[in-house]
Amino acid sequence: MSMETGMDHQAAMKLHPLTLRFTGDSSNLEAQFSIENIRASLPQNRVAMVTALFFYSIFGILDVLLMPEQKSTAWFIRYAVVAPMIVVGLLLSYTKAFERYVNPLVAFGSIVAGGGIICMIITATPLVSYVYYAGIVLVLMWTYTFARIPFLWATFSGWVLVVLYEIAAVWISQTPFVVLLSNNFFFISANIIGMIACYSLEYSSRSNFFLTRQIDREREKTAGVNRELECQKEEYRAVNLTLEQEVSERRRAEETLTRSEAQYRLLAENVHDSILTLDLDLRFTYASPSVMRLTGYSPQEIMQLRVEQLFTPESYALARQVLSEELARNRQPEPIDRHVPRTLELELLRKDGDTLWIELTTTFIWDDQARPVNILVVARDISKRKQAEGERERLVRELQQALADVKTLRGLIPICASCKKIRDDQGYWKQIEGYISEHSDAVFSHGICPECMEKLYPGFLEKKKDAAPTPDPAVESK
């Protein structure tokens, strides 16, 4: 406790200026102080009684030396009255009841001891009686400073002794005025000095008690605060441990995230397909380096463009329609698979003015509340595939046109077994070449075979053989 705090507590102590009892806000301390003060003063009072017994008895030597004729009376007072009373008081101090009556008993013992000396002054010769007053001063000193009794009880016994001396000196022994005046100077001065000393001692004792109580209260408060601090310390230790674990986990997560970002960035920067992210307002938030091969724009230029600047109007309208459909689908209460991608084929407007067909695979990026926050797009050049598909469609159209131009003969065709004429659907018999020409794109050229030639023009072939020139053997040999 600091000095300033101690002074504040002492200033708050309320004592009655005459009785020194606790008053006001401190009145509740009086009973506790009385009990503790009596118990704390008990060893001191026992020592005081033993000391008083010793000196009161040892001064019997002066009786022999100064007043041998009155020695018997003086010793009776010392050893038959005062000394036994002190012994009885000393024995009573070991009983429980002594604590209740210690203050009046000690004060009464002081009056009896001083009264005994006054009796000796009365019985002594005038010369001796003038010097025995010093014994009363010793009793006053013992009462005010050595014995631990309250200021009021000590003051009461001290002034009773002064009054008793005045009665004895004035009305019984008739002490000369000068001696009486001199003795009174000593008695009253000793009384006043003793009162001041006793007042200071009791004030100091009460102040120490009050400060001790304040210190105990502050100690209790401090102990309470320390207990709270210990509890808070344990809580803070637990919180710190939790925070350390969270920090460690966060650090590990950040390290893992950093490695993952590096891996994904490496993948995104080296993959042939272009990777982009957009917000729900179709503003670009990321573009991989490969986007330059696809669009002719650098990633930084892509970030400054609007989506409608990269697609033909028809393709942009289709993209907006698909986005609206997907957002509406994700707002449905029925559980859906949020990671199913949507694939589109859109016509891209390149930086150099050319158009390019690309395939977009899109999916949403979700936050912790299962709300879509971004769109992930993987773009791929499909121009070659589109060209192949166009070439295939052209070939299919040509084939279909060729097939449409081909006329085929199907089914059962009735033909004459003799003349080989064919009956058409109207029942007319037609020459076979005429029927085939009508039902196909075949064109006939007429000729005659050797069998028919021999049949229709007999000998024609022999004449033709004979008319042919004979080869020259000489020529053949050459």
CSV table of C-alpha atoms in Angstrom, one decimal, residues 10-289:
chain,number,residue,atom,x,y,z
A,10,GLN,CA,-6.2,7.1,8.2
A,11,ALA,CA,-8.1,10.3,7.4
A,12,ALA,CA,-11.2,8.2,7.0
A,13,MET,CA,-10.9,6.9,10.6
A,14,LYS,CA,-13.5,8.5,12.9
A,15,LEU,CA,-12.6,8.6,16.6
A,16,HIS,CA,-14.2,10.5,19.5
A,17,PRO,CA,-11.7,13.2,20.6
A,18,LEU,CA,-12.1,12.5,24.3
A,19,THR,CA,-12.9,8.8,24.7
A,20,LEU,CA,-11.1,7.7,21.5
A,21,ARG,CA,-13.9,5.3,20.7
A,22,PHE,CA,-14.6,4.6,17.0
A,23,THR,CA,-17.6,6.7,15.8
A,24,GLY,CA,-19.4,7.3,12.6
A,25,ASP,CA,-18.6,5.0,9.8
A,26,SER,CA,-16.0,3.3,12.0
A,27,SER,CA,-18.3,2.6,15.0
A,28,ASN,CA,-18.7,-1.0,13.9
A,29,LEU,CA,-15.0,-1.5,14.7
A,30,GLU,CA,-15.2,-0.7,18.4
A,31,ALA,CA,-16.3,-4.1,19.7
A,32,GLN,CA,-13.8,-5.9,17.5
A,33,PHE,CA,-11.0,-3.5,18.6
A,34,SER,CA,-11.8,-3.9,22.3
A,35,ILE,CA,-11.6,-7.7,22.1
A,36,GLU,CA,-8.5,-7.8,20.0
A,37,ASN,CA,-6.8,-5.1,22.0
A,38,ILE,CA,-7.5,-6.9,25.3
A,39,ARG,CA,-6.2,-10.2,24.0
A,40,ALA,CA,-3.1,-8.5,22.4
A,41,SER,CA,-2.4,-6.5,25.7
A,42,LEU,CA,-2.8,-9.5,28.0
A,43,PRO,CA,0.9,-10.6,27.9
A,44,GLN,CA,1.9,-7.0,28.4
A,45,ASN,CA,-0.4,-6.6,31.4
A,46,ARG,CA,0.9,-9.8,33.0
A,47,VAL,CA,4.5,-8.5,32.6
A,48,ALA,CA,3.3,-5.2,34.1
A,49,MET,CA,1.8,-6.9,37.1
A,50,VAL,CA,4.9,-9.0,37.7
A,51,THR,CA,7.0,-5.9,37.4
A,52,ALA,CA,4.7,-3.9,39.8
A,53,LEU,CA,4.9,-6.8,42.3
A,54,PHE,CA,8.6,-6.9,42.1
A,55,PHE,CA,9.2,-3.2,42.6
A,56,TYR,CA,6.4,-2.7,45.1
A,57,SER,CA,8.0,-5.5,47.2
A,58,ILE,CA,11.6,-4.4,46.8
A,59,PHE,CA,10.8,-0.9,48.0
A,60,GLY,CA,10.2,-2.4,51.4
A,61,ILE,CA,13.9,-1.9,52.0
A,62,LEU,CA,13.3,1.8,52.0
A,63,ASP,CA,10.7,1.3,54.7
A,64,VAL,CA,13.4,-0.2,56.9
A,65,LEU,CA,15.9,2.5,56.2
A,66,LEU,CA,13.6,5.6,56.2
A,67,MET,CA,10.8,4.7,58.6
A,68,PRO,CA,11.9,1.8,60.9
A,69,GLU,CA,9.3,2.7,63.5
A,70,GLN,CA,6.4,2.5,61.0
A,71,LYS,CA,8.0,-0.5,59.1
A,72,SER,CA,5.3,-2.9,60.4
A,73,THR,CA,2.5,-0.7,59.0
A,74,ALA,CA,4.3,-0.1,55.8
A,75,TRP,CA,5.0,-3.8,55.3
A,76,PHE,CA,1.5,-4.7,56.1
A,77,ILE,CA,0.3,-2.4,53.4
A,78,ARG,CA,2.9,-3.8,50.9
A,79,TYR,CA,2.9,-7.5,51.6
A,80,ALA,CA,-0.5,-8.1,53.1
A,81,VAL,CA,-2.7,-5.9,51.0
A,82,VAL,CA,-1.1,-4.7,47.7
A,83,ALA,CA,1.2,-7.6,46.9
A,84,PRO,CA,-1.5,-10.3,47.4
A,85,MET,CA,-3.9,-8.2,45.3
A,86,ILE,CA,-1.4,-8.1,42.5
A,87,VAL,CA,-0.9,-11.9,42.7
A,88,VAL,CA,-4.7,-12.5,42.6
A,89,GLY,CA,-5.0,-10.2,39.6
A,90,LEU,CA,-2.1,-12.1,37.9
A,91,LEU,CA,-3.9,-15.4,38.5
A,92,LEU,CA,-7.2,-14.1,37.3
A,93,SER,CA,-5.5,-13.1,34.0
A,94,TYR,CA,-5.5,-16.7,33.1
A,95,THR,CA,-9.3,-17.0,33.3
A,96,LYS,CA,-11.8,-16.3,30.6
A,97,ALA,CA,-13.7,-13.8,32.7
A,98,PHE,CA,-10.6,-11.6,33.1
A,99,GLU,CA,-10.9,-10.4,29.5
A,100,ARG,CA,-14.3,-8.9,30.4
A,101,TYR,CA,-13.1,-7.1,33.6
A,102,VAL,CA,-9.4,-6.4,32.8
A,103,ASN,CA,-9.8,-2.6,32.5
A,104,PRO,CA,-11.6,-1.9,35.8
A,105,LEU,CA,-9.4,-4.5,37.6
A,106,VAL,CA,-6.1,-3.0,36.4
A,107,ALA,CA,-7.4,0.5,37.2
A,108,PHE,CA,-8.6,-0.6,40.7
A,109,GLY,CA,-5.2,-2.2,41.3
A,110,SER,CA,-3.5,1.0,40.4
A,111,ILE,CA,-5.7,2.9,42.8
A,112,VAL,CA,-5.0,0.4,45.6
A,113,ALA,CA,-1.2,0.5,45.0
A,114,GLY,CA,-1.2,4.3,45.0
A,115,GLY,CA,-3.5,4.4,47.9
A,116,GLY,CA,-1.2,2.2,49.9
A,117,ILE,CA,1.7,4.6,49.3
A,118,ILE,CA,-0.6,7.5,50.4
A,119,CYS,CA,-1.3,5.5,53.6
A,120,MET,CA,2.4,5.1,54.2
A,121,ILE,CA,2.8,8.9,53.7
A,122,ILE,CA,0.1,9.4,56.4
A,123,THR,CA,1.8,7.1,58.9
A,124,ALA,CA,5.4,8.2,58.2
A,125,THR,CA,7.2,11.0,60.0
A,126,PRO,CA,6.9,14.4,58.3
A,127,LEU,CA,10.4,14.3,56.8
A,128,VAL,CA,9.8,10.9,55.3
A,129,SER,CA,6.3,11.7,54.1
A,130,TYR,CA,7.7,14.6,52.1
A,131,VAL,CA,9.7,12.2,49.9
A,132,TYR,CA,7.4,9.2,49.6
A,133,TYR,CA,5.2,11.1,47.1
A,134,ALA,CA,7.7,9.9,44.5
A,135,GLY,CA,6.2,6.4,44.8
A,136,ILE,CA,2.8,7.8,43.6
A,137,VAL,CA,4.6,9.2,40.5
A,138,LEU,CA,5.9,5.7,39.8
A,139,VAL,CA,2.4,4.3,40.1
A,140,LEU,CA,1.2,7.0,37.7
A,141,MET,CA,3.9,6.1,35.2
A,142,TRP,CA,3.0,2.4,35.5
A,143,THR,CA,-0.7,3.1,35.0
A,144,TYR,CA,-0.4,5.4,32.0
A,145,THR,CA,2.4,3.7,30.0
A,146,PHE,CA,3.3,0.2,31.3
A,147,ALA,CA,-0.2,-1.2,31.9
A,148,ARG,CA,-2.3,-1.5,28.8
A,149,ILE,CA,-5.7,-0.1,29.7
A,150,PRO,CA,-7.8,2.5,27.8
A,151,PHE,CA,-7.1,6.2,28.2
A,152,LEU,CA,-10.3,6.8,30.2
A,153,TRP,CA,-9.6,4.1,32.8
A,154,ALA,CA,-6.0,5.2,33.2
A,155,THR,CA,-7.1,8.9,33.5
A,156,PHE,CA,-9.7,8.0,36.1
A,157,SER,CA,-7.3,6.0,38.3
A,158,GLY,CA,-4.6,8.8,38.0
A,159,TRP,CA,-6.9,11.6,39.1
A,160,VAL,CA,-8.4,9.5,41.9
A,161,LEU,CA,-4.8,9.1,43.3
A,162,VAL,CA,-4.3,12.9,43.0
A,163,VAL,CA,-7.5,13.5,44.9
A,164,LEU,CA,-6.7,11.0,47.5
A,165,TYR,CA,-3.3,12.6,48.1
A,166,GLU,CA,-4.8,16.0,48.3
A,167,ILE,CA,-7.2,14.7,51.0
A,168,ALA,CA,-4.4,13.0,52.9
A,169,ALA,CA,-2.0,15.9,52.6
A,170,VAL,CA,-4.4,18.6,53.5
A,171,TRP,CA,-6.8,17.2,56.0
A,172,ILE,CA,-4.9,14.2,57.6
A,173,SER,CA,-1.2,14.9,57.7
A,174,GLN,CA,-1.3,18.6,57.3
A,175,THR,CA,1.6,18.9,54.8
A,176,PRO,CA,3.2,22.3,54.7
A,177,PHE,CA,2.0,24.5,51.9
A,178,VAL,CA,5.3,24.7,50.1
A,179,VAL,CA,5.7,20.9,50.1
A,180,LEU,CA,2.1,20.4,49.1
A,181,LEU,CA,2.6,22.9,46.2
A,182,SER,CA,5.8,21.2,45.1
A,183,ASN,CA,4.3,17.8,45.2
A,184,ASN,CA,1.2,18.9,43.3
A,185,PHE,CA,3.4,20.3,40.6
A,186,PHE,CA,4.9,16.9,40.2
A,187,PHE,CA,1.6,15.0,40.6
A,188,ILE,CA,-0.3,17.1,38.1
A,189,SER,CA,2.6,17.3,35.6
A,190,ALA,CA,3.1,13.6,35.8
A,191,ASN,CA,-0.7,13.1,35.4
A,192,ILE,CA,-0.9,15.3,32.4
A,193,ILE,CA,2.2,13.9,30.8
A,194,GLY,CA,0.9,10.4,31.5
A,195,MET,CA,-2.5,11.2,30.0
A,196,ILE,CA,-0.8,12.6,26.8
A,197,ALA,CA,1.4,9.4,26.6
A,198,CYS,CA,-1.6,7.1,27.2
A,199,TYR,CA,-3.7,9.1,24.7
A,200,SER,CA,-1.0,8.8,22.1
A,201,LEU,CA,-0.5,5.1,22.8
A,202,GLU,CA,-4.2,4.3,22.5
A,203,TYR,CA,-4.6,6.5,19.4
A,204,SER,CA,-1.6,4.8,17.8
A,205,SER,CA,-3.1,1.4,18.7
A,206,ARG,CA,-6.5,2.3,17.3
A,207,SER,CA,-4.9,3.7,14.2
A,208,ASN,CA,-2.8,0.6,13.7
A,209,PHE,CA,-5.9,-1.5,14.2
A,210,PHE,CA,-7.8,0.6,11.7
A,211,LEU,CA,-5.0,0.5,9.1
A,212,THR,CA,-4.6,-3.2,9.7
A,213,ARG,CA,-8.3,-3.7,8.9
A,214,GLN,CA,-7.9,-1.6,5.8
A,215,ILE,CA,-4.9,-3.5,4.8
A,216,ASP,CA,-6.8,-6.8,5.4
A,217,ARG,CA,-9.6,-5.5,3.3
A,218,GLU,CA,-7.2,-4.4,0.6
A,219,ARG,CA,-5.5,-7.7,0.9
A,220,GLU,CA,-8.8,-9.5,0.5
A,221,LYS,CA,-9.6,-7.3,-2.5
A,222,THR,CA,-6.2,-7.9,-3.9
A,223,ALA,CA,-6.6,-11.6,-3.3
A,224,GLY,CA,-10.0,-11.5,-5.0
A,225,VAL,CA,-8.5,-9.6,-7.9
A,226,ASN,CA,-5.6,-12.0,-8.0
A,227,ARG,CA,-8.1,-14.9,-8.1
A,228,GLU,CA,-10.0,-13.2,-10.8
A,229,LEU,CA,-6.8,-12.5,-12.6
A,230,GLU,CA,-5.8,-16.2,-12.2
A,231,CYS,CA,-9.1,-17.2,-13.7
A,232,GLN,CA,-8.7,-14.7,-16.5
A,233,LYS,CA,-5.1,-15.8,-16.9
A,234,GLU,CA,-6.3,-19.4,-17.3
A,235,GLU,CA,-9.0,-18.2,-19.7
A,236,TYR,CA,-6.5,-16.1,-21.6
A,237,ARG,CA,-4.1,-19.0,-21.6
A,238,ALA,CA,-6.8,-21.2,-23.1
A,239,VAL,CA,-7.7,-18.4,-25.6
A,240,ASN,CA,-4.1,-18.0,-26.5
A,241,LEU,CA,-3.7,-21.7,-27.0
A,242,THR,CA,-6.7,-21.7,-29.2
A,243,LEU,CA,-5.4,-18.7,-31.0
A,244,GLU,CA,-2.0,-20.3,-31.5
A,245,GLN,CA,-3.7,-23.4,-32.9
A,246,GLU,CA,-5.9,-21.3,-35.1
A,247,VAL,CA,-2.8,-19.3,-36.2
A,248,SER,CA,-0.9,-22.5,-36.9
A,249,GLU,CA,-3.8,-23.9,-38.8
A,250,ARG,CA,-4.3,-20.7,-40.7
A,251,ARG,CA,-0.5,-20.6,-41.5
A,252,ARG,CA,-0.7,-24.1,-42.7
A,253,ALA,CA,-3.8,-23.3,-44.7
A,254,GLU,CA,-2.1,-20.3,-46.2
A,255,GLU,CA,1.0,-22.3,-47.1
A,256,THR,CA,-1.2,-24.9,-48.7
A,257,LEU,CA,-3.2,-22.3,-50.4
A,258,THR,CA,0.0,-20.6,-51.7
A,259,ARG,CA,1.2,-23.9,-53.0
A,260,SER,CA,-2.1,-24.6,-54.6
A,261,GLU,CA,-2.3,-21.2,-56.1
A,262,ALA,CA,1.2,-21.6,-57.5
A,263,GLN,CA,0.3,-25.0,-59.0
A,264,TYR,CA,-3.0,-23.7,-60.4
A,265,ARG,CA,-1.4,-20.6,-61.7
A,266,LEU,CA,1.3,-22.8,-63.4
A,267,LEU,CA,-1.4,-25.0,-64.8
A,268,ALA,CA,-3.5,-22.0,-65.9
A,269,GLU,CA,-0.5,-20.3,-67.5
A,270,ASN,CA,0.6,-23.3,-69.5
A,271,VAL,CA,-2.7,-25.0,-70.4
A,272,HIS,CA,-3.8,-24.6,-74.1
A,273,ASP,CA,-7.3,-23.7,-73.1
A,274,SER,CA,-8.1,-20.2,-71.8
A,275,ILE,CA,-9.4,-19.9,-68.2
A,276,LEU,CA,-11.4,-16.8,-67.2
A,277,THR,CA,-13.5,-15.8,-64.3
A,278,LEU,CA,-16.3,-13.3,-64.3
A,279,ASP,CA,-18.7,-11.8,-61.7
A,280,LEU,CA,-22.4,-12.1,-62.0
A,281,ASP,CA,-22.5,-8.8,-63.9
A,282,LEU,CA,-20.3,-10.4,-66.6
A,283,ARG,CA,-17.2,-8.3,-65.7
A,284,PHE,CA,-13.9,-10.1,-66.1
A,285,THR,CA,-12.0,-10.8,-62.9
A,286,TYR,CA,-9.2,-13.1,-64.2
A,287,ALA,CA,-7.8,-14.2,-67.5
A,288,SER,CA,-5.1,-16.7,-68.1
A,289,PRO,CA,-2.1,-15.9,-70.4
